[in-house]
Amino acid sequence: MNSNKALLTKQFIRLQRYALDNKKPDISYVGCDWETLISLGGLNKCGALLNNAVNKDPDYFDIDKEVLKKWNEKAKKEFLDSYNRFSEFKRVYSCFQEEGIRTVVLKGYVLAVLYPDIFSRYSSDLDIKLDPKDKDRVHELLTQKLGFSYNEADSKNNVKLYMHGNLLIEAHYTLWEDYHGDNIDVLIKEKLDDEGTLVKVSITDDVAVWTLGHTEHLILQMFHIIKHFIVEGIESRYLIDIALFVNKYKDEIDFKRFFRVFKEMNFDNFCAVYFTKCIEYFGMDENVLAKEDRVYPEDEAAFLQDIVFAGKRDLEDNSSYSLLGILSPYVNGKKDAGDKKGGRILHTLFPSVSDIDDKYAYCKKYHFLLPIAWIHRAFRAIYFKLTKGNKVYGVKDKITGSEYRIRMMKNSKIL
């Protein structure tokens, strides 16, 4: 890509802010590479949001009429997809309520309702927290009554995936997926999904959902952001999510508890970096983080570019970039693991019993089966490489990707 990434990053972030507050960006869009910027909108799942903003004053943004026309068509499709997905969500949520299944909505529509309209925040999946005792009943309802197909291959022990139409449901039976470690122990102690802390949030006039308490939900969101930042990079809309959420619920959020939890996991500096950018770029209430407590990345341009480009150094790269196998120790709480490149290569090929994915749970119970799990894992990797081609990374690409993510972690004060 020949475009200036630094300039595109600034133009993109200013446009996002304008979409929220209607204040014209303090940057020129003359000669803007709109094709790439539109692609970034799709990558960050905020294409419709940005499209609506540009259509308020196309001349100001110096966008070619044909380019805008094509973008408008794409944005309409995105809107329709979101509308149909919401209709499907209502059908599922209503069914679960009728069947007496306690359903806690995580992120998703609870955040979308904070946007100019709920369809401005594009999402292809729905995260819900369910009681483990309801697992069989949920599976039966989704697959038999509601017509969903179960994606066994990509499901985990504690997260089951179901698909119908264009809605992917992630049915969580724990808030922390299949992660284990010191950090997860810290989070489990907080009991974020305790029934007494749940709150009800109105999404539309006829739909209200149960979700986590406001402090609990902010902790969940931030850990989710950190996890994705570590293993693959994050989308810039997560900055908007946090800014809007904090501004809406700042009087109900216990920030002392929030920072205590992340300090216990040694992620408090990253949270300060993140909050600082939310304040500076997306109008988050500055009283949430005093000026003397604000923290900045070592290289701000690199930090923002990594987020706007969603962790990808090349927009032509369509591969699944998750580096869970290598970098999960940094999420779990073993930040000293794999500091040397050679160690990361060995860890990629031969993860320990504690770090191997729960898909190979048999070796966690019987440790002598670990070599069998390595072989099982290798064949599975080969199968996905053959069936999905360039949609997945090989070992060499994962090592290169992990080197980049570690640089970004150091830059943003995670390490």
C-alpha positions as a Python dict, from the first residue, in 0.01 Angstrom:
ca = {
    (1, 'M'): (0, 0, 0),
    (2, 'N'): (151, 331, -110),
    (3, 'S'): (-69, 552, 106),
    (4, 'N'): (70, 729, 408),
    (5, 'K'): (-38, 509, 699),
    (6, 'A'): (19, 781, 956),
    (7, 'L'): (-203, 1028, 769),
    (8, 'L'): (-471, 765, 705),
    (9, 'T'): (-468, 675, 1072),
    (10, 'K'): (-531, 1037, 1173),
    (11, 'Q'): (-802, 1084, 911),
    (12, 'F'): (-971, 762, 1019),
    (13, 'I'): (-976, 844, 1391),
    (14, 'R'): (-1095, 1202, 1329),
    (15, 'L'): (-1376, 1069, 1113),
    (16, 'Q'): (-1480, 825, 1384),
    (17, 'R'): (-1495, 1109, 1635),
    (18, 'Y'): (-1701, 1323, 1395),
    (19, 'A'): (-1948, 1035, 1355),
    (20, 'L'): (-2010, 1057, 1730),
    (21, 'D'): (-2004, 1429, 1812),
    (22, 'N'): (-2079, 1602, 1476),
    (23, 'K'): (-1777, 1831, 1513),
    (24, 'K'): (-1596, 1866, 1181),
    (25, 'P'): (-1251, 1701, 1184),
    (26, 'D'): (-954, 1934, 1227),
    (27, 'I'): (-769, 1766, 943),
    (28, 'S'): (-789, 1789, 563),
    (29, 'Y'): (-933, 1510, 350),
    (30, 'V'): (-820, 1659, 19),
    (31, 'G'): (-660, 1378, -179),
    (32, 'C'): (-761, 1124, 84),
    (33, 'D'): (-715, 759, -16),
    (34, 'W'): (-1084, 681, 29),
    (35, 'E'): (-1061, 329, -108),
    (36, 'T'): (-822, 233, 171),
    (37, 'L'): (-1009, 432, 435),
    (38, 'I'): (-1333, 254, 340),
    (39, 'S'): (-1151, -80, 366),
    (40, 'L'): (-1035, 21, 713),
    (41, 'G'): (-1395, 98, 803),
    (42, 'G'): (-1490, -257, 713),
    (43, 'L'): (-1190, -401, 897),
    (44, 'N'): (-1287, -209, 1210),
    (45, 'K'): (-1658, -295, 1170),
    (46, 'C'): (-1769, 66, 1164),
    (47, 'G'): (-1829, 115, 791),
    (48, 'A'): (-2193, 223, 825),
    (49, 'L'): (-2104, 462, 1108),
    (50, 'L'): (-1839, 636, 896),
    (51, 'N'): (-2055, 629, 584),
    (52, 'N'): (-2336, 814, 764),
    (53, 'A'): (-2085, 1073, 883),
    (54, 'V'): (-1940, 1140, 536),
    (55, 'N'): (-2287, 1167, 381),
    (56, 'K'): (-2362, 1464, 606),
    (57, 'D'): (-2120, 1674, 399),
    (58, 'P'): (-1953, 1483, 111),
    (59, 'D'): (-1795, 1797, -34),
    (60, 'Y'): (-1611, 1868, 290),
    (61, 'F'): (-1454, 1522, 273),
    (62, 'D'): (-1354, 1555, -94),
    (63, 'I'): (-1481, 1208, -181),
    (64, 'D'): (-1539, 1103, -541),
    (65, 'K'): (-1911, 1063, -620),
    (66, 'E'): (-1870, 717, -770),
    (67, 'V'): (-1664, 600, -474),
    (68, 'L'): (-1930, 734, -238),
    (69, 'K'): (-2209, 571, -438),
    (70, 'K'): (-2043, 227, -412),
    (71, 'W'): (-1977, 284, -44),
    (72, 'N'): (-2342, 380, 13),
    (73, 'E'): (-2451, 51, -143),
    (74, 'K'): (-2212, -141, 80),
    (75, 'A'): (-2332, 51, 388),
    (76, 'K'): (-2696, -26, 306),
    (77, 'K'): (-2613, -395, 290),
    (78, 'E'): (-2430, -370, 622),
    (79, 'F'): (-2734, -198, 775),
    (80, 'L'): (-2969, -466, 640),
    (81, 'D'): (-2741, -742, 771),
    (82, 'S'): (-2742, -576, 1113),
    (83, 'Y'): (-3120, -538, 1108),
    (84, 'N'): (-3175, -902, 1018),
    (85, 'R'): (-2923, -1012, 1278),
    (86, 'F'): (-3103, -813, 1546),
    (87, 'S'): (-3435, -972, 1446),
    (88, 'E'): (-3274, -1314, 1482),
    (89, 'F'): (-3130, -1216, 1820),
    (90, 'K'): (-3477, -1114, 1944),
    (91, 'R'): (-3613, -1452, 1838),
    (92, 'V'): (-3341, -1637, 2031),
    (93, 'Y'): (-3357, -1418, 2342),
    (94, 'S'): (-3736, -1437, 2355),
    (95, 'C'): (-3726, -1816, 2326),
    (96, 'F'): (-3474, -1848, 2609),
    (97, 'Q'): (-3681, -1618, 2831),
    (98, 'E'): (-3994, -1825, 2766),
    (99, 'E'): (-3803, -2142, 2851),
    (100, 'G'): (-3676, -1996, 3177),
    (101, 'I'): (-3309, -1994, 3074),
    (102, 'R'): (-3117, -1711, 3237),
    (103, 'T'): (-2940, -1532, 2953),
    (104, 'V'): (-2683, -1260, 3017),
    (105, 'V'): (-2589, -1054, 2712),
    (106, 'L'): (-2220, -960, 2699),
    (107, 'K'): (-2101, -651, 2509),
    (108, 'G'): (-2283, -655, 2172),
    (109, 'Y'): (-2619, -480, 2186),
    (110, 'V'): (-2549, -349, 2537),
    (111, 'L'): (-2277, -137, 2372),
    (112, 'A'): (-2459, -80, 2043),
    (113, 'V'): (-2738, 106, 2222),
    (114, 'L'): (-2480, 374, 2318),
    (115, 'Y'): (-2411, 454, 1950),
    (116, 'P'): (-2613, 697, 1731),
    (117, 'D'): (-2828, 394, 1648),
    (118, 'I'): (-2787, 26, 1738),
    (119, 'F'): (-2703, -71, 1381),
    (120, 'S'): (-2403, 166, 1373),
    (121, 'R'): (-2204, -86, 1573),
    (122, 'Y'): (-2162, -378, 1334),
    (123, 'S'): (-2109, -720, 1486),
    (124, 'S'): (-2142, -1064, 1331),
    (125, 'D'): (-2173, -1255, 1659),
    (126, 'L'): (-2368, -1252, 1982),
    (127, 'D'): (-2195, -1332, 2311),
    (128, 'I'): (-2422, -1465, 2583),
    (129, 'K'): (-2338, -1604, 2926),
    (130, 'L'): (-2542, -1908, 3029),
    (131, 'D'): (-2556, -2137, 3329),
    (132, 'P'): (-2358, -2461, 3274),
    (133, 'K'): (-2656, -2662, 3401),
    (134, 'D'): (-2853, -2536, 3098),
    (135, 'K'): (-2594, -2650, 2842),
    (136, 'D'): (-2788, -2949, 2708),
    (137, 'R'): (-3117, -2760, 2703),
    (138, 'V'): (-2961, -2465, 2520),
    (139, 'H'): (-2810, -2699, 2261),
    (140, 'E'): (-3147, -2864, 2210),
    (141, 'L'): (-3333, -2535, 2172),
    (142, 'L'): (-3083, -2385, 1932),
    (143, 'T'): (-3039, -2687, 1708),
    (144, 'Q'): (-3388, -2834, 1714),
    (145, 'K'): (-3634, -2553, 1784),
    (146, 'L'): (-3452, -2249, 1644),
    (147, 'G'): (-3275, -2411, 1348),
    (148, 'F'): (-2914, -2328, 1436),
    (149, 'S'): (-2625, -2549, 1328),
    (150, 'Y'): (-2362, -2641, 1585),
    (151, 'N'): (-2000, -2567, 1492),
    (152, 'E'): (-1828, -2843, 1685),
    (153, 'A'): (-1488, -2797, 1518),
    (154, 'D'): (-1439, -2439, 1641),
    (155, 'S'): (-1621, -2472, 1974),
    (156, 'K'): (-1431, -2495, 2301),
    (157, 'N'): (-1514, -2668, 2627),
    (158, 'N'): (-1672, -2355, 2770),
    (159, 'V'): (-1773, -2168, 2452),
    (160, 'K'): (-2011, -2336, 2208),
    (161, 'L'): (-2069, -2186, 1862),
    (162, 'Y'): (-2399, -2192, 1675),
    (163, 'M'): (-2487, -2040, 1337),
    (164, 'H'): (-2815, -1953, 1168),
    (165, 'G'): (-2841, -1715, 872),
    (166, 'N'): (-2589, -1442, 941),
    (167, 'L'): (-2597, -1468, 1321),
    (168, 'L'): (-2321, -1648, 1508),
    (169, 'I'): (-2402, -1720, 1871),
    (170, 'E'): (-2115, -1770, 2116),
    (171, 'A'): (-2269, -1949, 2411),
    (172, 'H'): (-2033, -1893, 2704),
    (173, 'Y'): (-2054, -2117, 3010),
    (174, 'T'): (-1782, -1922, 3187),
    (175, 'L'): (-1676, -1561, 3135),
    (176, 'W'): (-1315, -1660, 3077),
    (177, 'E'): (-1353, -1915, 2798),
    (178, 'D'): (-1095, -2193, 2838),
    (179, 'Y'): (-822, -1977, 2991),
    (180, 'H'): (-643, -2082, 3310),
    (181, 'G'): (-375, -1910, 3515),
    (182, 'D'): (-302, -1647, 3777),
    (183, 'N'): (-486, -1368, 3594),
    (184, 'I'): (-796, -1582, 3547),
    (185, 'D'): (-790, -1663, 3918),
    (186, 'V'): (-794, -1290, 3991),
    (187, 'L'): (-1097, -1244, 3765),
    (188, 'I'): (-1285, -1547, 3897),
    (189, 'K'): (-1255, -1410, 4251),
    (190, 'E'): (-1442, -1097, 4140),
    (191, 'K'): (-1758, -1300, 4060),
    (192, 'L'): (-1851, -1065, 3778),
    (193, 'D'): (-2160, -1265, 3684),
    (194, 'D'): (-2302, -1290, 4035),
    (195, 'E'): (-2680, -1279, 3997),
    (196, 'G'): (-2716, -1000, 4252),
    (197, 'T'): (-2506, -760, 4042),
    (198, 'L'): (-2685, -809, 3708),
    (199, 'V'): (-2869, -511, 3557),
    (200, 'K'): (-3137, -479, 3293),
    (201, 'V'): (-3069, -253, 2994),
    (202, 'S'): (-3324, -138, 2735),
    (203, 'I'): (-3206, -194, 2379),
    (204, 'T'): (-3522, -83, 2196),
    (205, 'D'): (-3872, 9, 2310),
    (206, 'D'): (-3971, -359, 2305),
    (207, 'V'): (-3643, -529, 2402),
    (208, 'A'): (-3462, -519, 2735),
    (209, 'V'): (-3183, -760, 2828),
    (210, 'W'): (-2998, -870, 3138),
    (211, 'T'): (-2628, -795, 3143),
    (212, 'L'): (-2339, -760, 3388),
    (213, 'G'): (-2329, -475, 3638),
    (214, 'H'): (-2157, -163, 3505),
    (215, 'T'): (-1827, -208, 3692),
    (216, 'E'): (-1829, -579, 3614),
    (217, 'H'): (-1899, -517, 3247),
    (218, 'L'): (-1617, -262, 3219),
    (219, 'I'): (-1376, -516, 3372),
    (220, 'L'): (-1494, -782, 3127),
    (221, 'Q'): (-1464, -546, 2828),
    (222, 'M'): (-1117, -434, 2923),
    (223, 'F'): (-987, -786, 2975),
    (224, 'H'): (-1141, -886, 2642),
    (225, 'I'): (-960, -593, 2478),
    (226, 'I'): (-630, -685, 2641),
    (227, 'K'): (-665, -1049, 2538),
    (228, 'H'): (-725, -957, 2175),
    (229, 'F'): (-457, -687, 2179),
    (230, 'I'): (-205, -951, 2291),
    (231, 'V'): (-296, -1236, 2056),
    (232, 'E'): (-404, -1060, 1736),
    (233, 'G'): (-462, -685, 1772),
    (234, 'I'): (-786, -494, 1829),
    (235, 'E'): (-1030, -287, 1627),
    (236, 'S'): (-1048, 89, 1678),
    (237, 'R'): (-1418, 68, 1763),
    (238, 'Y'): (-1317, -77, 2100),
    (239, 'L'): (-1188, 271, 2187),
    (240, 'I'): (-1533, 407, 2107),
    (241, 'D'): (-1698, 130, 2311),
    (242, 'I'): (-1505, 216, 2625),
    (243, 'A'): (-1544, 594, 2583),
    (244, 'L'): (-1921, 572, 2535),
    (245, 'F'): (-1969, 312, 2810),
    (246, 'V'): (-1769, 508, 3066),
    (247, 'N'): (-1945, 835, 2981),
    (248, 'K'): (-2285, 668, 3017),
    (249, 'Y'): (-2220, 484, 3343),
    (250, 'K'): (-1934, 676, 3509),
    (251, 'D'): (-2141, 753, 3819),
    (252, 'E'): (-2216, 384, 3873),
    (253, 'I'): (-1868, 244, 3795),
    (254, 'D'): (-1630, 168, 4084),
    (255, 'F'): (-1304, 282, 3924),
    (256, 'K'): (-1100, 198, 4236),
    (257, 'R'): (-1211, -162, 4205),
    (258, 'F'): (-1148, -157, 3831),
    (259, 'F'): (-787, -41, 3863),
    (260, 'R'): (-723, -269, 4163),
    (261, 'V'): (-823, -573, 3956),
    (262, 'F'): (-600, -477, 3663),
    (263, 'K'): (-312, -384, 3891),
    (264, 'E'): (-326, -736, 4036),
    (265, 'M'): (-281, -865, 3679),
    (266, 'N'): (-11, -605, 3597),
    (267, 'F'): (-230, -457, 3322),
    (268, 'D'): (-296, -127, 3499),
    (269, 'N'): (-45, 67, 3287),
    (270, 'F'): (-207, -55, 2966),
    (271, 'C'): (-547, 50, 3103),
    (272, 'A'): (-405, 396, 3173),
    (273, 'V'): (-264, 415, 2819),
    (274, 'Y'): (-599, 305, 2677),
    (275, 'F'): (-805, 544, 2890),
    (276, 'T'): (-571, 829, 2796),
    (277, 'K'): (-639, 768, 2425),
    (278, 'C'): (-1015, 740, 2491),
    (279, 'I'): (-1004, 1081, 2659),
    (280, 'E'): (-788, 1246, 2394),
    (281, 'Y'): (-952, 1103, 2082),
    (282, 'F'): (-1307, 1004, 2173),
    (283, 'G'): (-1420, 1249, 2438),
    (284, 'M'): (-1423, 1016, 2738),
    (285, 'D'): (-1479, 1213, 3060),
    (286, 'E'): (-1135, 1339, 3162),
    (287, 'N'): (-1228, 1318, 3533),
    (288, 'V'): (-1203, 939, 3506),
    (289, 'L'): (-824, 961, 3486),
    (290, 'A'): (-639, 1259, 3634),
    (291, 'K'): (-378, 1419, 3409),
    (292, 'E'): (-94, 1312, 3638),
    (293, 'D'): (-213, 949, 3610),
    (294, 'R'): (-223, 939, 3233),
    (295, 'V'): (23, 712, 3056),
    (296, 'Y'): (143, 726, 2696),
    (297, 'P'): (277, 459, 2463),
    (298, 'E'): (644, 478, 2376),
    (299, 'D'): (554, 531, 2009),
    (300, 'E'): (208, 684, 1977),
    (301, 'A'): (196, 662, 1597),
    (302, 'A'): (276, 290, 1609),
    (303, 'F'): (14, 234, 1880),
    (304, 'L'): (-263, 407, 1685),
    (305, 'Q'): (-168, 252, 1352),
    (306, 'D'): (-171, -94, 1505),
    (307, 'I'): (-526, -32, 1630),
    (308, 'V'): (-664, 134, 1315),
    (309, 'F'): (-515, -145, 1103),
    (310, 'A'): (-658, -400, 1354),
    (311, 'G'): (-322, -561, 1424),
    (312, 'K'): (-249, -625, 1056),
    (313, 'R'): (60, -483, 892),
    (314, 'D'): (-81, -559, 548),
    (315, 'L'): (-444, -501, 446),
    (316, 'E'): (-411, -777, 187),
    (317, 'D'): (-360, -1025, 471),
    (318, 'N'): (-688, -1213, 523),
    (319, 'S'): (-552, -1484, 749),
    (320, 'S'): (-681, -1568, 1093),
    (321, 'Y'): (-421, -1393, 1302),
    (322, 'S'): (-490, -1530, 1651),
    (323, 'L'): (-166, -1631, 1819),
    (324, 'L'): (-324, -1800, 2121),
    (325, 'G'): (-84, -2091, 2114),
    (326, 'I'): (221, -1869, 2153),
    (327, 'L'): (98, -1566, 2343),
    (328, 'S'): (-168, -1705, 2576),
    (329, 'P'): (80, -1711, 2869),
    (330, 'Y'): (83, -1330, 2853),
    (331, 'V'): (-296, -1334, 2886),
    (332, 'N'): (-302, -1597, 3160),
    (333, 'G'): (-39, -1433, 3374),
    (334, 'K'): (295, -1591, 3279),
    (335, 'K'): (449, -1284, 3121),
    (336, 'D'): (803, -1418, 3162),
    (337, 'A'): (725, -1708, 2929),
    (338, 'G'): (880, -1716, 2587),
    (339, 'D'): (1091, -1401, 2603),
    (340, 'K'): (1340, -1548, 2355),
    (341, 'K'): (1252, -1625, 1995),
    (342, 'G'): (1382, -1981, 2019),
    (343, 'G'): (1165, -2044, 2321),
    (344, 'R'): (858, -1917, 2137),
    (345, 'I'): (929, -2149, 1844),
    (346, 'L'): (951, -2449, 2077),
    (347, 'H'): (641, -2334, 2263),
    (348, 'T'): (453, -2305, 1933),
    (349, 'L'): (539, -2658, 1832),
    (350, 'F'): (534, -2821, 2175),
    (351, 'P'): (313, -2631, 2423),
    (352, 'S'): (311, -2745, 2784),
    (353, 'V'): (21, -2929, 2945),
    (354, 'S'): (-93, -2606, 3112),
    (355, 'D'): (-77, -2401, 2791),
    (356, 'I'): (-214, -2642, 2532),
    (357, 'D'): (-568, -2575, 2413),
    (358, 'D'): (-851, -2745, 2602),
    (359, 'K'): (-940, -2927, 2279),
    (360, 'Y'): (-666, -3165, 2392),
    (361, 'A'): (-797, -3191, 2748),
    (362, 'Y'): (-716, -3561, 2765),
    (363, 'C'): (-347, -3478, 2813),
    (364, 'K'): (-429, -3237, 3097),
    (365, 'K'): (-573, -3530, 3290),
    (366, 'Y'): (-315, -3786, 3174),
    (367, 'H'): (13, -3601, 3124),
    (368, 'F'): (183, -3895, 2956),
    (369, 'L'): (-50, -3834, 2659),
    (370, 'L'): (106, -3492, 2587),
    (371, 'P'): (318, -3622, 2291),
    (372, 'I'): (0, -3771, 2143),
    (373, 'A'): (-167, -3430, 2181),
    (374, 'W'): (124, -3265, 1997),
    (375, 'I'): (76, -3506, 1705),
    (376, 'H'): (-303, -3459, 1714),
    (377, 'R'): (-250, -3083, 1713),
    (378, 'A'): (-5, -3101, 1421),
    (379, 'F'): (-246, -3306, 1206),
    (380, 'R'): (-526, -3065, 1291),
    (381, 'A'): (-307, -2771, 1185),
    (382, 'I'): (-224, -2944, 857),
    (383, 'Y'): (-592, -3014, 794),
    (384, 'F'): (-688, -2648, 844),
    (385, 'K'): (-398, -2532, 628),
    (386, 'L'): (-511, -2763, 347),
    (387, 'T'): (-882, -2676, 376),
    (388, 'K'): (-853, -2304, 449),
    (389, 'G'): (-534, -2221, 261),
    (390, 'N'): (-415, -1867, 322),
    (391, 'K'): (-688, -1812, 580),
    (392, 'V'): (-460, -1954, 848),
    (393, 'Y'): (-95, -1902, 937),
    (394, 'G'): (187, -2153, 940),
    (395, 'V'): (449, -2174, 1216),
    (396, 'K'): (692, -1931, 1050),
    (397, 'D'): (420, -1667, 1005),
    (398, 'K'): (304, -1714, 1363),
    (399, 'I'): (655, -1658, 1495),
    (400, 'T'): (688, -1338, 1289),
    (401, 'G'): (345, -1229, 1406),
    (402, 'S'): (429, -1298, 1769),
    (403, 'E'): (746, -1087, 1742),
    (404, 'Y'): (534, -797, 1619),
    (405, 'R'): (268, -841, 1891),
    (406, 'I'): (537, -846, 2160),
    (407, 'R'): (676, -518, 2026),
    (408, 'M'): (325, -373, 2048),
    (409, 'M'): (287, -504, 2404),
    (410, 'K'): (610, -334, 2507),
    (411, 'N'): (504, -17, 2329),
    (412, 'S'): (170, -5, 2513),
    (413, 'K'): (312, -88, 2860),
    (414, 'I'): (172, -440, 2887),
    (415, 'L'): (534, -554, 2918),
}
